[in-house]
Amino acid sequence: KWGAVAPVLLGGTHSAFAKAPQGLDALVLDRRFGSDSDGADLQAPRVYRIDGDVTALWYDVLDPVWRKPGFILGGITGRDALFVLEVLAADRGRRVVSRKVMPVGTEQSEAPISWVIAPVHPSVRA
């Protein structure tokens, strides 16, 4: 399922998500990188906005759904948020299957990263 989405995310902008949302179950957009739009151009089933802190997203959304099979998550966040999500994902049998550093905006000091986290088949686990 995520195989169709990962190449599109490598394009880099939020509009990339609008072009191929069929493989993602949800998107995480970090407001620190200009994701304040209302999401009308994003056609993913669910769009979650964060301000760098993934605590509420983890407790309210991701932990419950990642305890079940499936659920592919994509996003555009900072390195810090992605790091936390990556650690939490590993504990639930998922991993980052695609990541790309995006161009830095003029008022940004850190480059956002587009990424996809997907389930890992049990035979792949060490």
GROMACS .gro file of C-alpha atoms in nm:
model
  126
    1LYS     CA    1   0.000   0.000   0.000
    2TRP     CA    2   0.273   0.250   0.094
    3GLY     CA    3   0.472   0.165  -0.220
    4ALA     CA    4   0.248   0.392  -0.425
    5VAL     CA    5   0.280   0.678  -0.179
    6ALA     CA    6   0.651   0.688  -0.101
    7PRO     CA    7   0.765   0.812  -0.444
    8VAL     CA    8   0.513   1.096  -0.433
    9LEU     CA    9   0.635   1.214  -0.094
   10LEU     CA   10   0.982   1.249  -0.233
   11GLY     CA   11   0.846   1.541  -0.436
   12GLY     CA   12   0.864   1.751  -0.125
   13THR     CA   13   0.571   1.989  -0.075
   14HIS     CA   14   0.233   1.961   0.092
   15SER     CA   15   0.080   1.951  -0.255
   16ALA     CA   16   0.254   1.617  -0.303
   17PHE     CA   17   0.015   1.467  -0.052
   18ALA     CA   18  -0.285   1.592  -0.248
   19LYS     CA   19  -0.163   1.414  -0.560
   20ALA     CA   20  -0.158   1.061  -0.417
   21PRO     CA   21  -0.331   1.024  -0.082
   22GLN     CA   22  -0.471   0.678  -0.160
   23GLY     CA   23  -0.195   0.493   0.023
   24LEU     CA   24  -0.187   0.693   0.347
   25ASP     CA   25  -0.424   0.645   0.636
   26ALA     CA   26  -0.326   0.979   0.793
   27LEU     CA   27  -0.093   1.278   0.762
   28VAL     CA   28   0.100   1.466   1.028
   29LEU     CA   29   0.181   1.826   0.942
   30ASP     CA   30   0.408   2.035   1.161
   31ARG     CA   31   0.284   2.394   1.185
   32ARG     CA   32   0.642   2.512   1.239
   33PHE     CA   33   0.694   2.460   0.867
   34GLY     CA   34   0.395   2.650   0.734
   35SER     CA   35   0.124   2.385   0.759
   36ASP     CA   36  -0.144   2.623   0.883
   37SER     CA   37  -0.374   2.572   0.586
   38ASP     CA   38  -0.716   2.428   0.662
   39GLY     CA   39  -0.629   2.106   0.482
   40ALA     CA   40  -0.887   2.150   0.205
   41ASP     CA   41  -0.622   2.065  -0.056
   42LEU     CA   42  -0.522   1.750   0.135
   43GLN     CA   43  -0.739   1.451   0.059
   44ALA     CA   44  -0.605   1.209   0.319
   45PRO     CA   45  -0.860   1.040   0.544
   46ARG     CA   46  -0.714   1.219   0.848
   47VAL     CA   47  -0.482   1.517   0.886
   48TYR     CA   48  -0.321   1.586   1.222
   49ARG     CA   49  -0.143   1.913   1.296
   50ILE     CA   50   0.130   1.941   1.557
   51ASP     CA   51   0.361   2.216   1.679
   52GLY     CA   52   0.663   1.990   1.711
   53ASP     CA   53   0.527   1.800   2.013
   54VAL     CA   54   0.387   1.454   1.930
   55THR     CA   55   0.278   1.364   2.284
   56ALA     CA   56  -0.097   1.420   2.238
   57LEU     CA   57  -0.089   1.264   1.892
   58TRP     CA   58   0.080   0.955   2.035
   59TYR     CA   59  -0.154   0.906   2.330
   60ASP     CA   60  -0.480   1.003   2.157
   61VAL     CA   61  -0.428   0.860   1.808
   62LEU     CA   62  -0.119   0.661   1.720
   63ASP     CA   63  -0.077   0.426   2.015
   64PRO     CA   64  -0.430   0.284   1.980
   65VAL     CA   65  -0.420   0.245   1.600
   66TRP     CA   66  -0.064   0.112   1.592
   67ARG     CA   67  -0.170  -0.173   1.823
   68LYS     CA   68  -0.377  -0.303   1.529
   69PRO     CA   69  -0.255  -0.424   1.187
   70GLY     CA   70  -0.198  -0.174   0.910
   71PHE     CA   71  -0.217   0.207   0.930
   72ILE     CA   72   0.033   0.395   0.716
   73LEU     CA   73   0.130   0.738   0.841
   74GLY     CA   74   0.295   1.012   0.637
   75GLY     CA   75   0.408   1.353   0.739
   76ILE     CA   76   0.612   1.667   0.708
   77THR     CA   77   0.779   1.750   1.039
   78GLY     CA   78   1.107   1.854   1.194
   79ARG     CA   79   1.383   1.608   1.276
   80ASP     CA   80   1.289   1.616   1.643
   81ALA     CA   81   0.927   1.509   1.590
   82LEU     CA   82   1.028   1.244   1.337
   83PHE     CA   83   1.287   1.104   1.578
   84VAL     CA   84   1.025   1.058   1.851
   85LEU     CA   85   0.774   0.904   1.608
   86GLU     CA   86   1.043   0.671   1.474
   87VAL     CA   87   1.128   0.543   1.823
   88LEU     CA   88   0.760   0.495   1.911
   89ALA     CA   89   0.693   0.326   1.575
   90ALA     CA   90   0.969   0.070   1.628
   91ASP     CA   91   0.799  -0.041   1.949
   92ARG     CA   92   0.479  -0.108   1.751
   93GLY     CA   93   0.631  -0.301   1.459
   94ARG     CA   94   0.667  -0.006   1.222
   95ARG     CA   95   0.954   0.186   1.071
   96VAL     CA   96   1.030   0.484   0.853
   97VAL     CA   97   1.022   0.349   0.498
   98SER     CA   98   1.077   0.681   0.323
   99ARG     CA   99   1.234   1.011   0.427
  100LYS     CA  100   1.353   1.317   0.239
  101VAL     CA  101   1.490   1.645   0.366
  102MET     CA  102   1.296   1.927   0.203
  103PRO     CA  103   1.424   2.272   0.103
  104VAL     CA  104   1.456   2.527   0.383
  105GLY     CA  105   1.225   2.830   0.366
  106THR     CA  106   1.362   3.181   0.404
  107GLU     CA  107   1.231   3.223   0.760
  108GLN     CA  108   1.318   2.868   0.870
  109SER     CA  109   1.635   2.763   1.047
  110GLU     CA  110   1.567   2.390   1.014
  111ALA     CA  111   1.468   2.193   0.705
  112PRO     CA  112   1.145   1.994   0.729
  113ILE     CA  113   1.147   1.625   0.645
  114SER     CA  114   0.880   1.439   0.449
  115TRP     CA  115   0.842   1.079   0.560
  116VAL     CA  116   0.628   0.765   0.564
  117ILE     CA  117   0.600   0.519   0.853
  118ALA     CA  118   0.458   0.177   0.767
  119PRO     CA  119   0.423  -0.164   0.931
  120VAL     CA  120   0.718  -0.400   0.901
  121HIS     CA  121   0.647  -0.761   0.821
  122PRO     CA  122   0.719  -0.983   1.126
  123SER     CA  123   0.978  -1.182   0.931
  124VAL     CA  124   1.187  -0.864   0.892
  125ARG     CA  125   1.224  -0.803   1.266
  126ALA     CA  126   1.552  -0.902   1.426
   0.00000   0.00000   0.00000
